[in-house]
PDB file of C-alpha atoms and ligand atoms in Angstrom:
ATOM      1  CA  MET A   1     -10.021 -28.645   2.312  1.00 85.00           C
ATOM      2  CA  ARG A   2     -10.695 -24.967   2.980  1.00 97.00           C
ATOM      3  CA  GLN A   3     -13.972 -24.103   4.670  1.00 98.00           C
ATOM      4  CA  THR A   4     -16.122 -21.628   2.762  1.00 98.00           C
ATOM      5  CA  ILE A   5     -16.663 -18.333   4.558  1.00 98.00           C
ATOM      6  CA  VAL A   6     -19.717 -16.163   3.991  1.00 98.00           C
ATOM      7  CA  ALA A   7     -19.053 -12.823   5.668  1.00 98.00           C
ATOM      8  CA  GLY A   8     -21.557  -9.985   5.765  1.00 98.00           C
ATOM      9  CA  ASN A   9     -20.279  -6.421   5.841  1.00 98.00           C
ATOM     10  CA  TRP A  10     -23.179  -4.321   7.052  1.00 98.00           C
ATOM     11  CA  LYS A  11     -21.287  -1.055   6.548  1.00 98.00           C
ATOM     12  CA  LEU A  12     -23.109   1.985   8.004  1.00 98.00           C
ATOM     13  CA  ASN A  13     -26.562   0.416   8.205  1.00 98.00           C
ATOM     14  CA  GLY A  14     -29.046  -0.795  10.781  1.00 97.00           C
ATOM     15  CA  THR A  15     -31.304   0.317  13.590  1.00 98.00           C
ATOM     16  CA  ARG A  16     -31.887  -1.497  16.870  1.00 97.00           C
ATOM     17  CA  ASP A  17     -34.996  -3.136  15.374  1.00 98.00           C
ATOM     18  CA  SER A  18     -33.632  -3.935  11.935  1.00 98.00           C
ATOM     19  CA  VAL A  19     -30.518  -5.473  13.438  1.00 97.00           C
ATOM     20  CA  LYS A  20     -32.607  -7.689  15.739  1.00 98.00           C
ATOM     21  CA  ASN A  21     -34.796  -8.809  12.836  1.00 98.00           C
ATOM     22  CA  LEU A  22     -31.832  -9.468  10.601  1.00 98.00           C
ATOM     23  CA  ILE A  23     -29.971 -11.541  13.192  1.00 98.00           C
ATOM     24  CA  ASN A  24     -33.066 -13.546  14.072  1.00 97.00           C
ATOM     25  CA  GLY A  25     -33.895 -14.032  10.386  1.00 98.00           C
ATOM     26  CA  ILE A  26     -30.426 -15.417   9.631  1.00 98.00           C
ATOM     27  CA  LYS A  27     -30.381 -17.525  12.809  1.00 97.00           C
ATOM     28  CA  ASN A  28     -33.750 -19.099  11.997  1.00 97.00           C
ATOM     29  CA  GLY A  29     -32.756 -19.883   8.425  1.00 98.00           C
ATOM     30  CA  LEU A  30     -29.542 -21.718   9.279  1.00 98.00           C
ATOM     31  CA  ASP A  31     -29.506 -25.471   9.800  1.00 95.00           C
ATOM     32  CA  ASN A  32     -27.082 -28.288  10.508  1.00 92.00           C
ATOM     33  CA  ASN A  33     -26.465 -28.961   6.825  1.00 94.00           C
ATOM     34  CA  ASP A  34     -24.952 -25.537   6.257  1.00 96.00           C
ATOM     35  CA  LYS A  35     -21.246 -25.819   5.661  1.00 97.00           C
ATOM     36  CA  ALA A  36     -20.105 -22.212   5.537  1.00 98.00           C
ATOM     37  CA  CYS A  37     -18.547 -20.290   8.374  1.00 98.00           C
ATOM     38  CA  VAL A  38     -20.968 -17.366   8.719  1.00 98.00           C
ATOM     39  CA  ILE A  39     -19.679 -13.989   9.897  1.00 98.00           C
ATOM     40  CA  ILE A  40     -21.488 -10.673  10.230  1.00 98.00           C
ATOM     41  CA  SER A  41     -19.742  -7.339  10.677  1.00 98.00           C
ATOM     42  CA  PRO A  42     -22.143  -4.757  12.082  1.00 98.00           C
ATOM     43  CA  VAL A  43     -21.591  -1.137  13.060  1.00 97.00           C
ATOM     44  CA  ALA A  44     -19.758  -1.127  16.389  1.00 96.00           C
ATOM     45  CA  ILE A  45     -22.620   0.404  18.354  1.00 97.00           C
ATOM     46  CA  HIS A  46     -24.819  -2.618  17.570  1.00 97.00           C
ATOM     47  CA  MET A  47     -22.247  -5.220  18.604  1.00 96.00           C
ATOM     48  CA  GLY A  48     -23.319  -5.504  22.231  1.00 94.00           C
ATOM     49  CA  LEU A  49     -26.919  -6.113  21.247  1.00 96.00           C
ATOM     50  CA  ILE A  50     -25.906  -8.627  18.598  1.00 97.00           C
ATOM     51  CA  LEU A  51     -23.537 -10.546  20.847  1.00 95.00           C
ATOM     52  CA  LYS A  52     -26.377 -10.804  23.345  1.00 95.00           C
ATOM     53  CA  LEU A  53     -28.746 -12.124  20.668  1.00 96.00           C
ATOM     54  CA  LEU A  54     -26.093 -14.681  19.725  1.00 96.00           C
ATOM     55  CA  SER A  55     -25.124 -15.684  23.253  1.00 94.00           C
ATOM     56  CA  ASP A  56     -26.912 -19.057  22.929  1.00 93.00           C
ATOM     57  CA  PHE A  57     -26.005 -19.606  19.277  1.00 95.00           C
ATOM     58  CA  SER A  58     -22.607 -20.416  17.836  1.00 94.00           C
ATOM     59  CA  GLY A  59     -23.593 -20.523  14.146  1.00 97.00           C
ATOM     60  CA  ILE A  60     -22.828 -16.853  13.483  1.00 98.00           C
ATOM     61  CA  LYS A  61     -19.520 -15.217  14.293  1.00 98.00           C
ATOM     62  CA  VAL A  62     -19.070 -11.492  14.737  1.00 98.00           C
ATOM     63  CA  GLY A  63     -16.531  -9.350  12.940  1.00 98.00           C
ATOM     64  CA  SER A  64     -15.557  -5.704  13.126  1.00 98.00           C
ATOM     65  CA  GLN A  65     -15.401  -3.436  10.085  1.00 98.00           C
ATOM     66  CA  ASN A  66     -12.006  -2.110  11.142  1.00 98.00           C
ATOM     67  CA  ALA A  67      -9.610  -1.882  14.085  1.00 98.00           C
ATOM     68  CA  CYS A  68      -6.959   0.576  15.205  1.00 98.00           C
ATOM     69  CA  ALA A  69      -3.266  -0.267  15.037  1.00 98.00           C
ATOM     70  CA  ASN A  70      -2.899   1.054  18.607  1.00 97.00           C
ATOM     71  CA  ASP A  71      -4.231  -0.497  21.758  1.00 95.00           C
ATOM     72  CA  SER A  72      -5.351   2.671  23.546  1.00 96.00           C
ATOM     73  CA  GLY A  73      -4.695   6.391  23.739  1.00 97.00           C
ATOM     74  CA  ALA A  74      -5.502   9.553  21.814  1.00 98.00           C
ATOM     75  CA  TYR A  75      -7.086   8.052  18.692  1.00 97.00           C
ATOM     76  CA  THR A  76     -10.551   9.591  18.546  1.00 97.00           C
ATOM     77  CA  GLY A  77     -13.134   7.486  16.761  1.00 96.00           C
ATOM     78  CA  GLU A  78     -11.098   4.290  16.719  1.00 97.00           C
ATOM     79  CA  LEU A  79     -11.699   0.834  18.182  1.00 97.00           C
ATOM     80  CA  SER A  80      -8.881  -1.361  19.478  1.00 98.00           C
ATOM     81  CA  CYS A  81      -8.270  -5.076  18.979  1.00 98.00           C
ATOM     82  CA  ALA A  82      -8.078  -5.613  22.738  1.00 97.00           C
ATOM     83  CA  MET A  83     -11.558  -4.091  23.110  1.00 96.00           C
ATOM     84  CA  LEU A  84     -12.952  -6.221  20.302  1.00 97.00           C
ATOM     85  CA  GLN A  85     -11.454  -9.303  21.815  1.00 95.00           C
ATOM     86  CA  GLU A  86     -12.907  -8.532  25.213  1.00 94.00           C
ATOM     87  CA  TYR A  87     -16.360  -8.633  23.610  1.00 93.00           C
ATOM     88  CA  ASN A  88     -15.780 -11.923  21.740  1.00 92.00           C
ATOM     89  CA  VAL A  89     -15.444 -10.422  18.300  1.00 97.00           C
ATOM     90  CA  GLU A  90     -13.398 -12.882  16.219  1.00 97.00           C
ATOM     91  CA  TYR A  91     -12.752 -11.303  12.808  1.00 98.00           C
ATOM     92  CA  VAL A  92     -11.709  -7.844  11.629  1.00 98.00           C
ATOM     93  CA  ILE A  93     -12.058  -6.478   8.101  1.00 98.00           C
ATOM     94  CA  VAL A  94      -8.891  -4.556   7.278  1.00 98.00           C
ATOM     95  CA  GLY A  95      -8.217  -2.259   4.338  1.00 98.00           C
ATOM     96  CA  HIS A  96     -11.708  -2.266   2.844  1.00 98.00           C
ATOM     97  CA  SER A  97     -11.680  -0.110  -0.296  1.00 98.00           C
ATOM     98  CA  GLU A  98     -14.078   2.372   1.344  1.00 98.00           C
ATOM     99  CA  ARG A  99     -11.573   2.826   4.184  1.00 98.00           C
ATOM    100  CA  ARG A 100      -8.795   3.283   1.640  1.00 98.00           C
ATOM    101  CA  SER A 101     -10.623   5.723  -0.630  1.00 97.00           C
ATOM    102  CA  LEU A 102     -12.967   7.665   1.688  1.00 97.00           C
ATOM    103  CA  PHE A 103     -10.873   7.642   4.863  1.00 97.00           C
ATOM    104  CA  LYS A 104      -7.462   7.768   3.212  1.00 97.00           C
ATOM    105  CA  GLU A 105      -5.983   4.659   4.810  1.00 98.00           C
ATOM    106  CA  ASN A 106      -2.855   3.919   2.808  1.00 98.00           C
ATOM    107  CA  ASP A 107      -1.092   0.572   2.343  1.00 98.00           C
ATOM    108  CA  ASP A 108       1.123   1.184   5.362  1.00 98.00           C
ATOM    109  CA  ASP A 109      -1.817   2.087   7.658  1.00 98.00           C
ATOM    110  CA  VAL A 110      -3.591  -1.038   6.490  1.00 98.00           C
ATOM    111  CA  ALA A 111      -0.497  -3.171   7.137  1.00 98.00           C
ATOM    112  CA  ASN A 112      -0.194  -1.790  10.678  1.00 98.00           C
ATOM    113  CA  ARG A 113      -3.856  -2.423  11.425  1.00 98.00           C
ATOM    114  CA  PHE A 114      -3.473  -5.933  10.007  1.00 98.00           C
ATOM    115  CA  LYS A 115      -0.508  -6.591  12.306  1.00 98.00           C
ATOM    116  CA  ALA A 116      -2.372  -5.333  15.375  1.00 98.00           C
ATOM    117  CA  VAL A 117      -5.255  -7.678  14.569  1.00 98.00           C
ATOM    118  CA  LYS A 118      -2.866 -10.613  14.176  1.00 98.00           C
ATOM    119  CA  ASP A 119      -0.959  -9.809  17.341  1.00 97.00           C
ATOM    120  CA  SER A 120      -4.151  -9.798  19.365  1.00 97.00           C
ATOM    121  CA  GLY A 121      -5.171 -13.240  18.113  1.00 97.00           C
ATOM    122  CA  LEU A 122      -8.138 -11.988  16.055  1.00 98.00           C
ATOM    123  CA  ILE A 123      -8.454 -13.028  12.413  1.00 98.00           C
ATOM    124  CA  PRO A 124      -7.986 -10.284   9.832  1.00 98.00           C
ATOM    125  CA  ILE A 125      -9.876 -10.230   6.541  1.00 98.00           C
ATOM    126  CA  LEU A 126      -7.432  -8.269   4.415  1.00 98.00           C
ATOM    127  CA  CYS A 127      -9.155  -6.568   1.467  1.00 98.00           C
ATOM    128  CA  VAL A 128      -7.389  -5.923  -1.811  1.00 98.00           C
ATOM    129  CA  GLY A 129      -8.710  -4.867  -5.190  1.00 98.00           C
ATOM    130  CA  GLU A 130      -8.231  -2.678  -8.220  1.00 97.00           C
ATOM    131  CA  THR A 131     -10.316   0.205  -9.557  1.00 96.00           C
ATOM    132  CA  LEU A 132     -11.924   0.090 -12.995  1.00 94.00           C
ATOM    133  CA  GLU A 133      -9.272   2.424 -14.372  1.00 95.00           C
ATOM    134  CA  GLU A 134      -6.527   0.152 -13.039  1.00 97.00           C
ATOM    135  CA  ARG A 135      -8.175  -2.931 -14.529  1.00 95.00           C
ATOM    136  CA  GLU A 136      -8.627  -1.259 -17.894  1.00 93.00           C
ATOM    137  CA  SER A 137      -4.972  -0.271 -17.968  1.00 96.00           C
ATOM    138  CA  ASP A 138      -3.910  -3.852 -17.142  1.00 97.00           C
ATOM    139  CA  GLN A 139      -2.707  -2.924 -13.676  1.00 98.00           C
ATOM    140  CA  THR A 140      -4.781  -5.425 -11.700  1.00 98.00           C
ATOM    141  CA  GLU A 141      -1.890  -7.713 -10.733  1.00 98.00           C
ATOM    142  CA  VAL A 142       0.416  -4.775 -10.005  1.00 98.00           C
ATOM    143  CA  ILE A 143      -2.118  -3.243  -7.621  1.00 98.00           C
ATOM    144  CA  ILE A 144      -2.961  -6.506  -5.862  1.00 98.00           C
ATOM    145  CA  SER A 145       0.751  -7.270  -5.479  1.00 98.00           C
ATOM    146  CA  ARG A 146       1.442  -3.828  -4.037  1.00 98.00           C
ATOM    147  CA  GLN A 147      -1.393  -4.170  -1.511  1.00 98.00           C
ATOM    148  CA  LEU A 148      -0.242  -7.642  -0.435  1.00 98.00           C
ATOM    149  CA  ASP A 149       3.429  -6.709  -0.361  1.00 98.00           C
ATOM    150  CA  ALA A 150       2.662  -3.854   2.034  1.00 98.00           C
ATOM    151  CA  VAL A 151       1.907  -6.575   4.587  1.00 98.00           C
ATOM    152  CA  ILE A 152       4.339  -9.279   3.434  1.00 98.00           C
ATOM    153  CA  ASP A 153       7.399  -7.020   3.131  1.00 98.00           C
ATOM    154  CA  LYS A 154       6.811  -5.452   6.527  1.00 98.00           C
ATOM    155  CA  PHE A 155       5.666  -8.440   8.576  1.00 98.00           C
ATOM    156  CA  GLY A 156       6.656 -11.493   6.554  1.00 98.00           C
ATOM    157  CA  VAL A 157       4.589 -14.093   4.739  1.00 98.00           C
ATOM    158  CA  ASP A 158       4.071 -15.924   8.059  1.00 98.00           C
ATOM    159  CA  SER A 159       1.762 -13.094   9.106  1.00 98.00           C
ATOM    160  CA  LEU A 160      -0.710 -14.484   6.557  1.00 98.00           C
ATOM    161  CA  GLN A 161      -1.069 -17.648   8.589  1.00 98.00           C
ATOM    162  CA  ASN A 162      -4.607 -17.810  10.060  1.00 97.00           C
ATOM    163  CA  SER A 163      -5.585 -14.793   8.025  1.00 98.00           C
ATOM    164  CA  VAL A 164      -8.221 -14.351   5.349  1.00 98.00           C
ATOM    165  CA  ILE A 165      -7.867 -12.337   2.143  1.00 98.00           C
ATOM    166  CA  ALA A 166     -10.796 -10.746   0.317  1.00 98.00           C
ATOM    167  CA  TYR A 167     -10.406  -9.852  -3.337  1.00 98.00           C
ATOM    168  CA  GLU A 168     -12.824  -7.003  -3.930  1.00 98.00           C
ATOM    169  CA  PRO A 169     -12.564  -5.262  -7.281  1.00 97.00           C
ATOM    170  CA  VAL A 170     -13.600  -1.684  -6.501  1.00 96.00           C
ATOM    171  CA  TRP A 171     -15.660  -1.497  -9.703  1.00 94.00           C
ATOM    172  CA  ALA A 172     -17.842  -4.355  -8.495  1.00 94.00           C
ATOM    173  CA  ILE A 173     -18.583  -3.037  -4.989  1.00 92.00           C
ATOM    174  CA  GLY A 174     -22.144  -1.815  -4.628  1.00 88.00           C
ATOM    175  CA  THR A 175     -22.504  -1.441  -8.385  1.00 89.00           C
ATOM    176  CA  GLY A 176     -24.460  -4.591  -9.206  1.00 85.00           C
ATOM    177  CA  LYS A 177     -21.605  -5.377 -11.612  1.00 86.00           C
ATOM    178  CA  THR A 178     -20.084  -8.663 -10.427  1.00 88.00           C
ATOM    179  CA  ALA A 179     -16.806 -10.034 -11.702  1.00 90.00           C
ATOM    180  CA  THR A 180     -17.505 -13.225 -13.653  1.00 94.00           C
ATOM    181  CA  GLY A 181     -16.409 -16.466 -12.050  1.00 96.00           C
ATOM    182  CA  GLU A 182     -13.510 -16.588 -14.524  1.00 96.00           C
ATOM    183  CA  GLN A 183     -12.400 -13.008 -13.850  1.00 96.00           C
ATOM    184  CA  ALA A 184     -12.453 -13.547 -10.102  1.00 97.00           C
ATOM    185  CA  GLN A 185     -10.797 -16.971 -10.292  1.00 98.00           C
ATOM    186  CA  GLU A 186      -7.956 -15.511 -12.362  1.00 98.00           C
ATOM    187  CA  VAL A 187      -7.118 -12.967  -9.646  1.00 98.00           C
ATOM    188  CA  HIS A 188      -7.649 -15.438  -6.794  1.00 98.00           C
ATOM    189  CA  ASN A 189      -5.262 -17.832  -8.497  1.00 98.00           C
ATOM    190  CA  PHE A 190      -2.753 -15.028  -8.954  1.00 98.00           C
ATOM    191  CA  ILE A 191      -2.933 -14.254  -5.222  1.00 98.00           C
ATOM    192  CA  ARG A 192      -2.553 -17.910  -4.236  1.00 98.00           C
ATOM    193  CA  GLN A 193       0.408 -18.423  -6.588  1.00 98.00           C
ATOM    194  CA  LYS A 194       2.088 -15.289  -5.304  1.00 98.00           C
ATOM    195  CA  ILE A 195       1.855 -16.589  -1.731  1.00 98.00           C
ATOM    196  CA  ALA A 196       2.887 -20.104  -2.828  1.00 98.00           C
ATOM    197  CA  LYS A 197       6.216 -18.749  -4.052  1.00 98.00           C
ATOM    198  CA  LEU A 198       6.914 -17.709  -0.451  1.00 98.00           C
ATOM    199  CA  ASN A 199       5.157 -20.438   1.504  1.00 98.00           C
ATOM    200  CA  GLN A 200       3.255 -23.344  -0.037  1.00 98.00           C
ATOM    201  CA  VAL A 201       1.529 -24.392   3.192  1.00 98.00           C
ATOM    202  CA  ILE A 202       0.088 -20.932   3.853  1.00 98.00           C
ATOM    203  CA  SER A 203      -0.935 -20.620   0.216  1.00 98.00           C
ATOM    204  CA  ASP A 204      -2.829 -23.933   0.336  1.00 98.00           C
ATOM    205  CA  LYS A 205      -4.590 -23.035   3.577  1.00 98.00           C
ATOM    206  CA  ILE A 206      -5.470 -19.379   3.211  1.00 98.00           C
ATOM    207  CA  GLN A 207      -9.098 -18.623   2.454  1.00 98.00           C
ATOM    208  CA  ILE A 208      -9.519 -16.073  -0.322  1.00 98.00           C
ATOM    209  CA  LEU A 209     -12.993 -14.517  -0.467  1.00 98.00           C
ATOM    210  CA  TYR A 210     -14.519 -12.682  -3.387  1.00 98.00           C
ATOM    211  CA  GLY A 211     -16.453  -9.468  -2.750  1.00 97.00           C
ATOM    212  CA  GLY A 212     -18.372  -7.185  -5.074  1.00 96.00           C
ATOM    213  CA  SER A 213     -22.116  -7.487  -5.748  1.00 95.00           C
ATOM    214  CA  VAL A 214     -22.363 -11.111  -4.651  1.00 97.00           C
ATOM    215  CA  ASN A 215     -26.013 -12.194  -4.387  1.00 97.00           C
ATOM    216  CA  GLY A 216     -28.162 -15.299  -4.141  1.00 97.00           C
ATOM    217  CA  GLY A 217     -28.069 -15.702  -7.902  1.00 97.00           C
ATOM    218  CA  ASN A 218     -24.332 -15.569  -8.594  1.00 96.00           C
ATOM    219  CA  ALA A 219     -22.833 -17.024  -5.398  1.00 98.00           C
ATOM    220  CA  LYS A 220     -22.898 -20.645  -6.522  1.00 97.00           C
ATOM    221  CA  GLU A 221     -20.928 -19.981  -9.673  1.00 97.00           C
ATOM    222  CA  LEU A 222     -18.338 -17.911  -7.803  1.00 97.00           C
ATOM    223  CA  PHE A 223     -17.971 -20.353  -4.908  1.00 98.00           C
ATOM    224  CA  GLY A 224     -17.561 -23.204  -7.393  1.00 97.00           C
ATOM    225  CA  LYS A 225     -14.205 -21.880  -8.574  1.00 98.00           C
ATOM    226  CA  ASN A 226     -11.068 -23.581  -7.290  1.00 98.00           C
ATOM    227  CA  ASP A 227      -9.519 -20.614  -5.556  1.00 98.00           C
ATOM    228  CA  ILE A 228     -12.670 -18.848  -4.353  1.00 98.00           C
ATOM    229  CA  ASP A 229     -13.336 -19.798  -0.745  1.00 98.00           C
ATOM    230  CA  GLY A 230     -16.439 -17.743  -0.115  1.00 98.00           C
ATOM    231  CA  GLY A 231     -17.567 -14.145  -0.177  1.00 98.00           C
ATOM    232  CA  LEU A 232     -17.516 -10.798   1.564  1.00 98.00           C
ATOM    233  CA  ILE A 233     -21.035  -9.540   1.071  1.00 98.00           C
ATOM    234  CA  GLY A 234     -22.257  -5.951   1.376  1.00 98.00           C
ATOM    235  CA  GLY A 235     -25.763  -5.081   0.160  1.00 97.00           C
ATOM    236  CA  ALA A 236     -27.068  -8.653   0.014  1.00 98.00           C
ATOM    237  CA  SER A 237     -26.061  -9.284   3.633  1.00 98.00           C
ATOM    238  CA  LEU A 238     -28.689  -6.784   4.798  1.00 98.00           C
ATOM    239  CA  LYS A 239     -31.586  -9.039   3.746  1.00 98.00           C
ATOM    240  CA  ALA A 240     -31.856 -12.293   5.656  1.00 98.00           C
ATOM    241  CA  ASP A 241     -33.382 -14.292   2.779  1.00 98.00           C
ATOM    242  CA  GLU A 242     -30.761 -13.139   0.274  1.00 98.00           C
ATOM    243  CA  PHE A 243     -27.885 -13.687   2.700  1.00 98.00           C
ATOM    244  CA  LEU A 244     -29.222 -17.172   3.475  1.00 98.00           C
ATOM    245  CA  LYS A 245     -29.308 -17.989  -0.249  1.00 98.00           C
ATOM    246  CA  ILE A 246     -25.611 -17.117  -0.413  1.00 98.00           C
ATOM    247  CA  ILE A 247     -24.894 -19.270   2.655  1.00 98.00           C
ATOM    248  CA  LYS A 248     -26.802 -22.184   1.074  1.00 98.00           C
ATOM    249  CA  ALA A 249     -24.812 -21.736  -2.156  1.00 98.00           C
ATOM    250  CA  ALA A 250     -21.782 -22.957  -0.206  1.00 96.00           C
ATOM    251  CA  ASN A 251     -23.411 -26.328   0.576  1.00 96.00           C
TER     252      ASN A 251
HETATM  253  P1  PGA B 301     -21.405  -5.272  -2.130  1.00 54.87           P
HETATM  254  O1  PGA B 301     -20.235  -4.845  -1.133  1.00 54.87           O
HETATM  255  O2  PGA B 301     -21.685  -6.721  -1.907  1.00 54.87           O
HETATM  256  O3  PGA B 301     -22.567  -4.391  -1.754  1.00 54.87           O
HETATM  257  O4  PGA B 301     -20.917  -5.005  -3.514  1.00 54.87           O
HETATM  258  C1  PGA B 301     -19.158  -5.704  -0.879  1.00 54.87           C
HETATM  259  C2  PGA B 301     -18.192  -5.067   0.079  1.00 54.87           C
HETATM  260  O5  PGA B 301     -18.037  -3.842   0.059  1.00 54.87           O
HETATM  261  O6  PGA B 301     -17.568  -5.768   0.900  1.00 54.87           O
END
């Protein structure tokens, strides 16, 4: 049985006050019946404050929105896995489509960042997904395969052990246009079958999240699909009540 993960990706949002309110709002709305593993990924500058707010509470885990492939040195603007680990960050989003498109991280960069996260004992959330153009030209599986193979060919299928994958169709991110449960399930199943051909145990265990305009209204349908093990949530993770609805949809 795979535990559902509900991971918030706060992107470039939040002030000292809004972050405090959001954390407290989520904390207060959680209860013992909630089954999902809840993760929030804030902007790095807010992490210290957040980890302090969560020091007496284990119901929310903290993730980073990215991590460098190198441990230290001349890499201006980056954040290393060793540093994240020192501050009790547990998860790292790797290869988000905004990193790929806006910051030009290619498949190989993403694979190297993924490996650094794994090597440090943190858990990567590896994002894959096709653009609208790619979907409309029937390239979805080709693109997803290429993005996964960048990691598998370089570091082996075993590197997917204790990792999380997020399927995030680019056309659904921040657009309000969610993939239907069937559309998402089809791709999730494709990913799981692809891994199964290499290692059945890893394929059975790996959590595959869906991301792209998930909200309190559509989460239940998505999470109900066989191969959808939760969500990576952008916009809706910035409102405590909406994020809580998504967490409750996993119960
Ligand atoms: P969204 O973002 O929920 O706002 O579509 C998802 C993501 O980018 O991870």
